[in-house]
Amino acid sequence: MSEFFSERLGATGINKHYLLGHDAAAALLIDGRLVAAVEEERLNREKKTTDFPVNAIDWCLKEAGITYDDVDLFAFPWNWSAQVLEETLDAIRASSAPQDTKTGLMADMSDLYDQVVSPEAILADFEARTGHRPDPAKVRFVPHHLAHATTGYYLAGMKDAAFLVSDGRAERFSTLTGEIRDGRITVFEDTVTGAHYSMGTLFSSITRFLGFVPNNDEYKVMGLAGYATPPTPNPFLDNLLRLHGDGRYSFTKPLQTDNLHSHDALFEEYFGPFEDTLEYTSRVAAAAQQMLNVATAHQVGHLEKRTDLNRLLFEGGVALNCLNNTPLFEGSRFEDMQVSFGASDTGITIGAAAHAWLNHPDTAPADIRAAASEPVTPYLGPAYDEAAIEEALQAFTGRVVVSRLDDDELIEQVAKLLTKKVVIGWFEGRIEHGPRALGHRSILANPGFTDIKDIINTRVKHREPFRPFAPLVLEEQAPKIFDMGRKTSSPYMTFVFPVRDEYRDRIPGAVHVDGTSRIQTLTDEATPRLTALLRRFTELTDTPCLINTSFNVAGEPIVCTPTDALNCFMSTEIDYLILGNHVIAKTDRVTD
């Protein structure tokens, strides 16, 4: 897939994630229970890989102790039917592009269908990479946005809910709304928005315009938005975005979905020639953020009039814009709003599998109730036992000093280390699923030091200095420290809240320039060791949070194996590494 996009559609370099085919992953459900899920990037070590997820599939099967022959259904989170191809070609024919451009693009889309995305091409690729050809009767192609919606529904406990799905683009669409009742999806067809009016793609175009990687670095634009207030008037709102009475929106200038630069001239008309300065980029980012907030609030405002349900699921890449999520929920009548840990394309394999299971004739209501009664954890990927850790450590003999402690000793020692200005790599259990580090492959630090953010950004993560860090907080203490409004928890870092005034000076390393934090709430049930560590750290310091950022450096996936963790530890200025029950320091850093 990556070869086709790079050779035929120019998706190379900074633009390599812009088109279809990023975030490859696999997931496995057994009797409706999610037993395994992992992104391919964690295993092949290529961030946001476009490659076929053969390693992820193999690991899921091995984890469950089964083979391809044991699988009852194979679900794919795309449905590029022949009808979708014809509708795509019709849209190109009707466009105002020059005829030679249309002819070339139609040829590319036809070849893309035949060689990459058609059901026949997908199954042929599956067989070539795995050696297994699924029985067509066992195959389900789930439309991309329905996979997103089902991901949210399944991970939220399969309770009836309204949904908003918004991302860059799927087969032909970018956003839609609807309901899920008893596992059955109803799409409000008049809210479906095509790819030419994609808020996700427009935000990616702005990301590219500001010098970042589209479909990858949108969170940098979110970070920049905190450094400015939206301009008044906001040219995105006044000149580009149009809101319609049916809950949809459009742009006065439609996107050219094959040209990421189609709006660059417009952006410079609005904001002046591009300047690589914080003042310029933050002003554009703040304006873009306000536009996204207004567009999604318009959709939700219409949705709440269309449904009598009180829960809202927000899924798709746009749902990872956590700056938007809190005001979106607070401005709605919905009693709860969930954004899952699988909201981006990493999670749609879960949704496709759940969709196939929910719609299988042998799935009974009692089966759904039984599966829904078991909470789903994000810790779904590979774990490594003591033997695997010790084997990995052998390769670093002489370069590290290792102490093995029991659980209580480990918590006590790490909590004491964190009272100092140190950075710690924390590695335990099964790797988390999704784009956020949720405490199993994390870098931890004390937010009480004003310069700890700069230390981590420059010495460890090797990333831009304006980037903020998220705090861990005990769920029962979170409303005291953060103004959470109607939310009581945020376990997946999908909401941003203002830090209460009396705590801003106590956790400066975890407070963004605009006075907010993207928090992860902890409970003893979900993360017992990490929660115990935070409790003990708080007892020692009276600081109620820990900084948590992903255990990786810029441009690399989150570490998966003990060897990955050791390599990252040795190549950065992380002070200590916790591998399971091992506390590890670098030999050249150890002093008497």
Coordinates of C-alpha atoms in Angstrom, one line a residue:
M1 CA 0.0 0.0 0.0
S2 CA 2.7 2.5 0.9
E3 CA 4.5 1.9 -2.4
F4 CA 1.3 2.7 -4.3
F5 CA 0.7 5.9 -2.4
S6 CA 4.3 7.1 -2.7
E7 CA 4.7 6.2 -6.4
R8 CA 1.3 7.2 -7.7
L9 CA 0.0 9.9 -5.3
G10 CA 3.1 11.5 -4.0
A11 CA 2.6 10.5 -0.3
T12 CA 6.3 10.7 0.7
G13 CA 8.4 12.5 3.3
I14 CA 6.3 14.8 5.4
N15 CA 3.2 13.8 3.5
K16 CA 3.5 10.1 3.9
H17 CA 0.7 9.7 6.5
Y18 CA -1.7 12.0 4.7
L19 CA -3.5 9.5 2.5
L20 CA -5.2 6.2 3.4
G21 CA -3.4 3.4 5.1
H22 CA -1.9 4.5 8.4
D23 CA -2.1 3.0 11.9
A24 CA -2.2 -0.7 10.9
A25 CA -3.3 -3.0 13.8
A26 CA -5.1 -6.2 14.6
A27 CA -7.5 -7.3 17.3
L28 CA -9.1 -10.5 18.4
L29 CA -12.5 -11.2 20.0
I30 CA -13.4 -14.6 21.5
D31 CA -17.1 -15.1 22.4
G32 CA -17.5 -11.3 22.3
R33 CA -14.6 -10.6 24.7
L34 CA -11.6 -8.6 23.6
V35 CA -8.6 -10.7 24.4
A36 CA -5.8 -9.1 22.3
A37 CA -5.1 -6.0 20.3
V38 CA -1.9 -4.4 19.1
E39 CA -0.7 -1.9 16.6
E40 CA 1.7 -3.1 13.9
E41 CA 4.0 -0.1 14.6
R42 CA 4.8 -1.5 18.1
L43 CA 6.2 -4.7 16.6
N44 CA 7.8 -3.5 13.3
R45 CA 9.0 -0.3 14.9
E46 CA 7.9 2.0 12.1
K47 CA 5.7 4.8 13.5
K48 CA 2.2 5.0 11.9
T49 CA 3.1 2.1 9.6
T50 CA 1.2 1.6 6.4
D51 CA 2.4 -2.0 6.2
F52 CA 0.1 -5.1 6.4
P53 CA -0.2 -6.0 10.1
V54 CA 1.1 -9.5 9.8
N55 CA 3.1 -9.3 13.0
A56 CA 0.1 -7.9 14.9
I57 CA -2.1 -10.7 13.5
D58 CA 0.4 -13.4 14.4
W59 CA 0.8 -12.1 17.9
C60 CA -3.0 -12.0 18.5
L61 CA -3.4 -15.6 17.4
K62 CA -0.4 -16.8 19.5
E63 CA -1.6 -14.9 22.5
A64 CA -5.0 -16.8 22.3
G65 CA -3.4 -20.1 21.4
I66 CA -5.3 -20.5 18.1
T67 CA -4.6 -20.6 14.4
Y68 CA -6.3 -19.1 11.3
D69 CA -8.4 -22.2 11.0
D70 CA -10.0 -21.5 14.4
V71 CA -11.2 -18.0 13.4
D72 CA -15.0 -17.8 12.6
L73 CA -15.0 -14.3 11.2
F74 CA -12.4 -12.1 9.6
A75 CA -13.4 -8.4 9.8
F76 CA -11.8 -5.5 7.9
P77 CA -12.5 -1.9 8.8
W78 CA -13.0 -0.7 5.3
N79 CA -15.6 -1.5 2.6
W80 CA -14.3 -0.3 -0.7
S81 CA -17.1 -1.8 -2.8
A82 CA -17.5 -1.4 -6.6
Q83 CA -20.3 1.1 -5.8
V84 CA -17.8 3.2 -3.8
L85 CA -15.4 3.2 -6.7
E86 CA -18.1 4.4 -9.1
E87 CA -19.3 7.1 -6.8
T88 CA -15.6 8.3 -6.4
L89 CA -15.2 8.3 -10.2
D90 CA -18.5 10.2 -10.7
A91 CA -17.3 12.9 -8.3
I92 CA -14.0 13.3 -10.2
R93 CA -15.9 13.5 -13.5
A94 CA -18.2 16.2 -12.0
S95 CA -15.3 18.3 -10.6
S96 CA -14.1 21.5 -12.1
A97 CA -10.5 20.3 -12.5
P98 CA -8.8 20.3 -15.9
Q99 CA -9.7 17.3 -18.0
D100 CA -6.1 15.9 -18.1
T101 CA -6.0 16.1 -14.3
K102 CA -9.4 14.3 -14.0
T103 CA -8.2 11.6 -16.4
G104 CA -5.0 10.9 -14.5
L105 CA -6.8 10.9 -11.1
M106 CA -9.5 8.6 -12.4
A107 CA -6.8 6.2 -13.6
D108 CA -5.1 6.4 -10.2
M109 CA -8.4 5.7 -8.3
S110 CA -9.2 2.7 -10.6
D111 CA -5.7 1.3 -10.0
L112 CA -5.9 1.9 -6.3
Y113 CA -9.2 0.0 -6.2
D114 CA -7.9 -2.9 -8.3
Q115 CA -4.5 -3.2 -6.7
V116 CA -5.0 -2.2 -3.1
V117 CA -8.4 -1.6 -1.6
S118 CA -11.0 -3.7 -3.3
P119 CA -12.2 -6.8 -1.4
E120 CA -10.4 -9.0 -3.9
A121 CA -7.1 -7.1 -3.5
I122 CA -7.4 -7.1 0.3
L123 CA -8.0 -10.9 0.4
A124 CA -5.2 -11.5 -2.1
D125 CA -2.8 -9.4 0.1
F126 CA -4.0 -11.2 3.2
E127 CA -3.2 -14.6 1.6
A128 CA 0.2 -13.4 0.3
R129 CA 1.3 -12.1 3.7
T130 CA -0.2 -14.8 5.9
G131 CA -0.4 -17.9 3.7
H132 CA -4.1 -18.2 4.6
R133 CA -7.0 -17.5 2.3
P134 CA -10.2 -16.9 4.4
D135 CA -13.4 -18.5 3.3
P136 CA -15.4 -15.7 1.7
A137 CA -18.4 -16.7 3.9
K138 CA -16.3 -15.8 6.9
V139 CA -15.2 -12.4 5.7
R140 CA -16.9 -9.1 6.7
F141 CA -16.0 -5.7 5.2
V142 CA -17.2 -3.1 7.7
P143 CA -17.6 0.5 6.5
H144 CA -14.8 2.6 8.2
H145 CA -17.1 5.0 10.0
L146 CA -19.3 2.2 11.3
A147 CA -16.2 0.5 12.6
H148 CA -15.3 3.7 14.5
A149 CA -18.8 4.0 15.9
T150 CA -18.8 0.4 17.0
T151 CA -15.3 0.8 18.7
G152 CA -16.8 3.5 20.9
Y153 CA -19.9 1.5 21.6
Y154 CA -18.0 -1.7 22.5
L155 CA -15.4 0.0 24.7
A156 CA -18.1 2.0 26.5
G157 CA -19.9 -1.1 27.7
M158 CA -22.4 -1.5 24.8
K159 CA -25.0 0.8 26.2
D160 CA -27.4 2.5 23.8
A161 CA -25.8 5.8 22.7
A162 CA -25.8 8.5 20.0
F163 CA -22.6 8.9 18.1
L164 CA -20.5 11.4 16.2
V165 CA -17.7 10.1 14.0
S166 CA -15.3 12.5 12.4
D167 CA -11.9 12.0 10.8
G168 CA -10.0 12.8 7.7
R169 CA -11.9 10.5 5.3
A170 CA -13.0 7.0 4.9
E171 CA -14.3 5.3 1.8
R172 CA -15.9 8.6 0.6
F173 CA -17.0 10.4 3.7
S174 CA -15.5 12.3 6.6
T175 CA -18.1 12.6 9.3
L176 CA -21.6 11.4 10.2
T177 CA -23.9 11.0 13.2
G178 CA -26.4 8.4 14.3
E179 CA -27.5 6.0 17.1
I180 CA -26.6 2.5 18.3
R181 CA -29.4 0.6 20.0
D182 CA -29.0 -3.0 21.0
G183 CA -25.9 -3.2 18.9
R184 CA -27.7 -2.0 15.7
I185 CA -26.5 1.2 14.0
T186 CA -28.8 3.8 12.5
V187 CA -27.0 6.4 10.5
F188 CA -28.7 9.8 10.1
E189 CA -28.0 9.8 6.4
D190 CA -28.7 13.6 6.0
T191 CA -25.7 14.3 8.3
V192 CA -23.2 12.5 6.2
T193 CA -20.4 14.8 5.0
G194 CA -18.1 14.1 2.1
A195 CA -14.4 14.2 2.0
H196 CA -14.3 17.6 0.3
Y197 CA -15.6 19.1 3.5
S198 CA -13.6 17.1 5.9
M199 CA -12.7 19.0 9.1
G200 CA -10.1 16.3 9.8
T201 CA -8.4 16.8 6.4
L202 CA -8.6 20.6 6.7
F203 CA -6.9 20.4 10.1
S204 CA -4.3 18.1 8.6
S205 CA -3.7 20.7 5.8
I206 CA -3.2 23.4 8.5
T207 CA -0.8 21.0 10.3
R208 CA 1.2 20.7 7.0
F209 CA 1.1 24.4 6.4
L210 CA 2.6 25.0 9.8
G211 CA 5.5 22.7 9.0
F212 CA 4.4 19.5 10.7
V213 CA 3.5 16.0 9.5
P214 CA -0.2 15.7 8.5
N215 CA -2.2 12.9 10.0
N216 CA 0.5 12.6 12.7
D217 CA 1.3 16.0 14.3
E218 CA -2.1 17.5 14.8
Y219 CA -1.5 17.4 18.5
K220 CA 1.3 19.9 18.0
V221 CA -1.2 22.3 16.6
M222 CA -3.4 21.8 19.6
G223 CA -0.3 22.6 21.8
L224 CA 0.4 25.7 19.9
A225 CA -3.2 26.9 20.2
G226 CA -2.7 27.5 23.9
Y227 CA -0.1 30.2 23.2
A228 CA -2.6 32.6 21.5
T229 CA -6.2 33.6 21.5
P230 CA -8.3 33.2 18.3
P231 CA -8.1 36.3 16.2
T232 CA -11.2 38.5 16.0
P233 CA -12.6 38.3 13.5
N234 CA -11.5 34.7 12.8
P235 CA -11.1 34.3 9.0
F236 CA -11.8 30.6 9.3
L237 CA -15.2 31.3 10.8
D238 CA -16.1 34.3 8.8
N239 CA -14.7 33.3 5.4
L240 CA -14.3 29.5 5.1
L241 CA -16.7 27.6 7.4
R242 CA -20.4 27.5 6.6
L243 CA -22.9 25.9 9.0
H244 CA -26.1 24.4 7.7
G245 CA -29.5 23.9 9.3
D246 CA -29.4 20.2 9.1
G247 CA -26.3 20.0 11.3
R248 CA -23.8 19.7 8.5
Y249 CA -21.1 22.1 7.6
S250 CA -19.2 22.9 4.4
F251 CA -16.3 25.1 3.2
T252 CA -16.6 28.0 0.8
K253 CA -13.6 26.5 -0.9
P254 CA -13.9 22.7 -1.1
L255 CA -10.8 20.7 -0.3
Q256 CA -8.9 19.0 -3.2
T257 CA -8.5 15.7 -1.4
D258 CA -5.5 14.7 -3.6
N259 CA -3.7 18.0 -2.9
L260 CA -2.6 18.8 0.6
H261 CA -1.6 22.3 -0.5
S262 CA -4.9 23.2 -2.1
H263 CA -5.6 25.8 0.7
D264 CA -2.1 27.1 1.4
A265 CA -2.7 30.3 -0.6
L266 CA -6.0 30.8 1.3
F267 CA -4.2 30.4 4.6
E268 CA -1.6 33.1 3.6
E269 CA -4.4 35.3 2.4
Y270 CA -6.0 35.0 5.9
F271 CA -2.8 35.3 8.0
G272 CA -0.1 36.7 5.8
P273 CA 2.9 34.9 4.3
F274 CA 4.0 32.0 6.5
E275 CA 6.4 32.9 9.3
D276 CA 8.2 30.2 11.3
T277 CA 7.6 32.0 14.6
L278 CA 5.6 31.2 17.7
E279 CA 3.5 34.3 17.3
Y280 CA 2.4 33.4 13.7
T281 CA 2.0 29.6 14.1
S282 CA 0.1 29.9 17.4
R283 CA -2.3 32.5 15.9
V284 CA -3.1 30.2 13.0
A285 CA -3.4 27.2 15.5
A286 CA -5.8 29.1 17.8
A287 CA -8.0 30.1 14.8
A288 CA -8.1 26.5 13.5
Q289 CA -8.9 25.2 17.0
Q290 CA -11.8 27.6 17.3
M291 CA -13.1 26.6 13.9
L292 CA -13.0 22.9 14.8
N293 CA -14.8 23.6 18.1
V294 CA -17.6 25.5 16.4
A295 CA -18.1 22.9 13.6
T296 CA -18.3 19.9 16.0
A297 CA -20.6 21.8 18.5
H298 CA -22.9 22.5 15.6
Q299 CA -23.0 18.8 14.8
V300 CA -23.7 17.8 18.4
G301 CA -26.3 20.5 18.8
H302 CA -28.3 19.1 15.9
L303 CA -27.7 15.5 17.0
E304 CA -29.1 16.1 20.5
K305 CA -32.4 17.2 18.9
R306 CA -32.5 14.1 16.7
T307 CA -32.1 11.5 19.5
D308 CA -33.7 10.9 22.9
L309 CA -30.6 9.0 24.1
N310 CA -28.5 10.6 26.8
R311 CA -25.1 9.2 26.0
L312 CA -22.8 10.5 23.3
L313 CA -19.9 8.6 21.8
F314 CA -17.3 10.7 19.9
E315 CA -14.9 8.7 17.7
G316 CA -12.5 9.2 14.8
G317 CA -9.3 11.1 14.6
V318 CA -11.0 14.5 15.3
A319 CA -12.1 13.1 18.6
L320 CA -8.5 13.0 19.7
N321 CA -8.6 16.8 19.6
C322 CA -9.0 16.9 23.4
L323 CA -9.1 20.7 23.6
N324 CA -12.5 20.4 21.9
N325 CA -13.9 17.6 23.9
T326 CA -14.6 19.3 27.2
P327 CA -16.4 22.3 25.9
L328 CA -18.2 20.0 23.4
F329 CA -19.6 17.9 26.3
E330 CA -20.3 20.8 28.6
G331 CA -22.2 22.7 25.9
S332 CA -24.5 19.7 25.2
R333 CA -27.5 18.2 27.0
F334 CA -25.9 14.8 27.0
E335 CA -25.5 13.3 30.4
D336 CA -22.2 11.6 29.5
M337 CA -19.7 11.7 26.6
Q338 CA -17.1 9.1 26.0
V339 CA -14.0 9.2 23.8
S340 CA -12.4 5.8 23.7
F341 CA -8.7 4.9 23.9
G342 CA -9.3 3.5 20.4
A343 CA -10.8 6.6 18.9
S344 CA -8.3 7.0 16.1
D345 CA -7.6 4.4 13.4
T346 CA -5.6 2.3 15.8
G347 CA -8.9 1.2 17.3
I348 CA -11.0 0.4 14.2
T349 CA -9.9 -3.2 14.1
I350 CA -11.6 -3.6 17.5
G351 CA -14.8 -2.0 16.1
A352 CA -14.7 -4.1 13.0
A353 CA -14.4 -7.3 15.0
A354 CA -17.2 -6.2 17.4
H355 CA -19.4 -5.1 14.5
A356 CA -19.0 -8.5 12.8
W357 CA -19.8 -10.3 16.1
L358 CA -22.8 -8.2 17.0
N359 CA -24.3 -8.8 13.6
H360 CA -23.6 -12.5 13.5
P361 CA -26.8 -14.6 13.6
D362 CA -25.5 -16.8 16.4
T363 CA -24.8 -13.9 18.7
A364 CA -27.7 -13.8 21.2
P365 CA -28.7 -10.9 23.5
A366 CA -27.5 -12.9 26.5
D367 CA -24.0 -13.1 24.8
I368 CA -23.9 -9.4 24.4
R369 CA -25.0 -8.8 28.0
A370 CA -22.3 -11.2 29.3
A371 CA -19.6 -9.5 27.2
A372 CA -20.8 -6.0 28.3
S373 CA -20.6 -7.0 32.0
E374 CA -16.8 -7.3 31.7
P375 CA -14.9 -4.0 31.6
V376 CA -12.5 -3.6 28.8
T377 CA -8.9 -2.5 29.5
P378 CA -6.6 -0.7 27.1
Y379 CA -3.8 -3.0 28.2
L380 CA -4.2 -5.5 25.4
G381 CA -0.8 -6.0 23.8
P382 CA 2.3 -8.0 24.5
A383 CA 3.6 -8.5 28.1
Y384 CA 7.1 -9.9 29.0
D385 CA 7.9 -12.1 31.9
E386 CA 10.9 -12.1 34.2
A387 CA 12.8 -14.5 31.9
A388 CA 12.3 -12.2 28.9
I389 CA 13.5 -9.1 31.0
E390 CA 16.5 -10.9 32.3
E391 CA 17.4 -12.2 28.8
A392 CA 17.2 -8.6 27.5
L393 CA 19.4 -7.3 30.3
Q394 CA 22.1 -9.8 29.4
A395 CA 22.9 -7.8 26.3
F396 CA 23.6 -4.7 28.4
T397 CA 25.9 -6.3 31.0
G398 CA 28.5 -3.9 32.2
R399 CA 26.5 -0.9 30.9
V400 CA 23.7 -1.0 33.6
V401 CA 23.4 -1.6 37.3
V402 CA 20.3 -3.6 38.2
S403 CA 18.4 -4.2 41.4
R404 CA 15.5 -6.5 41.7
L405 CA 12.9 -5.6 44.3
D406 CA 9.5 -6.9 45.4
D407 CA 6.4 -4.8 44.7
D408 CA 6.3 -2.9 48.0
E409 CA 10.1 -2.2 47.9
L410 CA 9.8 -1.0 44.3
I411 CA 7.0 1.4 44.9
E412 CA 8.8 2.9 47.9
Q413 CA 12.1 3.3 46.0
V414 CA 10.6 4.8 42.9
A415 CA 8.4 7.1 44.9
K416 CA 11.5 8.4 46.7
L417 CA 13.5 8.8 43.4
L418 CA 10.6 10.8 42.0
T419 CA 10.9 13.3 44.9
K420 CA 14.0 14.5 43.0
K421 CA 14.4 16.1 39.6
V422 CA 14.8 12.8 37.7
V423 CA 13.1 11.2 34.7
I424 CA 12.1 7.5 35.0
G425 CA 11.1 5.0 32.3
W426 CA 8.2 2.9 33.6
F427 CA 7.6 -0.5 31.9
E428 CA 5.1 -3.0 33.2
G429 CA 2.5 -5.6 32.0
R430 CA 0.8 -5.6 28.7
I431 CA 1.4 -2.6 26.4
E432 CA -1.5 -0.2 26.1
H433 CA -3.6 0.1 22.9
G434 CA -4.0 3.4 21.1
P435 CA -1.9 6.6 20.7
R436 CA -1.6 7.5 24.4
A437 CA 0.8 6.1 26.9
L438 CA -1.5 5.0 29.8
G439 CA 1.0 4.0 32.4
H440 CA 2.4 0.7 31.1
R441 CA 5.0 2.2 28.7
S442 CA 5.4 5.6 30.2
I443 CA 8.0 8.2 31.2
L444 CA 7.3 9.6 34.7
A445 CA 8.6 12.7 36.4
N446 CA 7.8 15.1 39.3
P447 CA 5.6 18.0 38.1
G448 CA 6.6 20.1 41.0
F449 CA 9.8 21.4 39.3
T450 CA 9.2 24.4 37.0
D451 CA 11.8 23.3 34.5
I452 CA 11.0 19.6 34.3
K453 CA 9.1 20.0 31.0
D454 CA 12.1 21.5 29.3
I455 CA 14.3 18.8 30.7
I456 CA 12.1 16.0 29.2
N457 CA 11.5 17.8 25.9
T458 CA 15.2 18.5 25.2
R459 CA 17.1 15.8 26.9
V460 CA 14.7 12.8 26.5
K461 CA 12.0 13.3 23.9
H462 CA 14.0 15.5 21.5
R463 CA 10.9 17.5 20.6
E464 CA 9.6 21.0 20.4
P465 CA 9.9 23.1 23.6
F466 CA 6.2 24.3 23.5
R467 CA 4.9 20.7 23.9
P468 CA 3.0 20.1 27.2
F469 CA 2.9 17.0 29.4
A470 CA -0.1 15.2 30.9
P471 CA -0.5 14.6 34.6
L472 CA -1.6 11.3 36.3
V473 CA -4.0 12.0 39.1
L474 CA -6.1 9.7 41.4
E475 CA -9.7 9.7 40.2
E476 CA -11.1 10.6 43.6
Q477 CA -8.8 13.6 43.9
A478 CA -9.1 14.9 40.3
P479 CA -12.1 17.2 40.8
K480 CA -10.3 18.9 43.7
I481 CA -7.3 19.7 41.5
F482 CA -8.9 20.3 38.1
D483 CA -12.2 22.0 37.1
M484 CA -13.8 18.9 35.5
G485 CA -17.3 20.3 35.1
R486 CA -19.7 17.4 34.7
K487 CA -16.9 14.8 34.1
T488 CA -15.8 12.7 37.0
S489 CA -13.1 10.7 35.3
S490 CA -10.8 10.8 32.3
P491 CA -8.8 7.5 32.1
Y492 CA -7.6 7.8 28.5
M493 CA -6.3 11.4 28.3
T494 CA -9.1 12.4 26.0
F495 CA -10.3 15.5 27.9
V496 CA -8.5 18.8 28.9
F497 CA -9.5 20.6 32.1
P498 CA -8.4 23.9 33.7
V499 CA -6.1 23.5 36.7
R500 CA -7.6 25.1 39.8
D501 CA -5.7 28.3 40.8
E502 CA -4.5 26.9 44.1
Y503 CA -2.8 24.0 42.4
R504 CA -1.1 25.7 39.5
D505 CA 2.1 26.5 41.5
R506 CA 2.1 23.0 42.9
I507 CA 2.3 21.1 39.6
P508 CA 3.9 23.7 37.2
G509 CA 5.5 21.0 35.1
A510 CA 2.1 19.6 34.1
V511 CA 0.2 22.9 33.5
H512 CA 0.1 24.1 29.9
V513 CA 0.6 27.8 29.1
D514 CA -3.2 28.3 29.0
G515 CA -3.6 26.9 32.5
T516 CA -5.0 23.5 31.5
S517 CA -3.9 19.9 31.7
R518 CA -4.9 16.8 29.7
I519 CA -5.3 14.4 32.6
Q520 CA -5.3 10.6 33.1
T521 CA -7.3 9.6 36.1
L522 CA -6.1 6.4 38.0
T523 CA -8.0 3.8 40.0
D524 CA -6.8 0.8 42.0
E525 CA -8.8 -1.5 39.8
A526 CA -7.4 -0.4 36.4
T527 CA -3.7 0.4 37.3
P528 CA -2.9 -1.0 40.7
R529 CA 0.9 -0.5 40.7
L530 CA 0.9 2.9 39.1
T531 CA -1.9 4.0 41.5
A532 CA 0.1 2.8 44.5
L533 CA 3.1 4.6 43.2
L534 CA 1.2 7.9 42.9
R535 CA -0.4 7.5 46.4
R536 CA 3.1 7.0 48.0
F537 CA 4.6 9.8 46.0
T538 CA 1.8 12.1 47.1
E539 CA 2.4 11.1 50.7
L540 CA 6.1 12.0 50.4
T541 CA 5.7 15.3 48.6
D542 CA 2.2 16.5 49.0
T543 CA 2.2 16.8 45.2
P544 CA -0.9 15.1 43.9
C545 CA 0.2 14.3 40.3
L546 CA 2.9 12.8 38.3
I547 CA 3.9 13.7 34.8
N548 CA 3.2 10.9 32.3
T549 CA 4.4 11.0 28.7
S550 CA 4.9 8.2 26.2
F551 CA 8.0 6.0 26.5
N552 CA 9.7 6.9 23.2
V553 CA 11.6 9.6 21.5
A554 CA 10.2 11.8 18.7
G555 CA 9.6 9.9 15.5
E556 CA 9.6 6.4 17.1
P557 CA 6.8 4.2 18.3
I558 CA 6.2 3.7 22.0
V559 CA 8.5 1.0 23.3
C560 CA 7.1 -2.5 23.3
T561 CA 9.8 -5.0 24.4
P562 CA 12.3 -4.9 27.2
T563 CA 15.0 -4.4 24.6
D564 CA 13.1 -1.5 23.1
A565 CA 12.9 0.1 26.6
L566 CA 16.6 -0.5 27.3
N567 CA 17.7 1.0 23.9
C568 CA 15.6 4.1 24.5
F569 CA 16.9 4.4 28.1
M570 CA 20.5 4.1 27.0
S571 CA 20.2 6.6 24.1
T572 CA 18.5 9.4 26.1
E573 CA 19.0 11.1 29.4
I574 CA 16.4 9.1 31.3
D575 CA 17.8 8.6 34.7
Y576 CA 16.3 5.3 35.8
L577 CA 14.4 2.5 34.1
I578 CA 11.8 0.3 35.8
L579 CA 11.4 -3.0 34.0
G580 CA 8.8 -5.0 35.8
N581 CA 10.5 -5.4 39.3
H582 CA 13.9 -4.3 38.1
V583 CA 15.3 -0.9 38.9
I584 CA 18.0 0.0 36.4
A585 CA 20.6 2.7 36.3
K586 CA 23.4 3.4 33.9
T587 CA 26.8 2.3 35.0
D588 CA 28.4 5.7 34.1
R589 CA 25.8 7.6 36.2
V590 CA 26.3 5.5 39.4
T591 CA 28.3 7.3 42.0
D592 CA 29.3 6.3 45.5

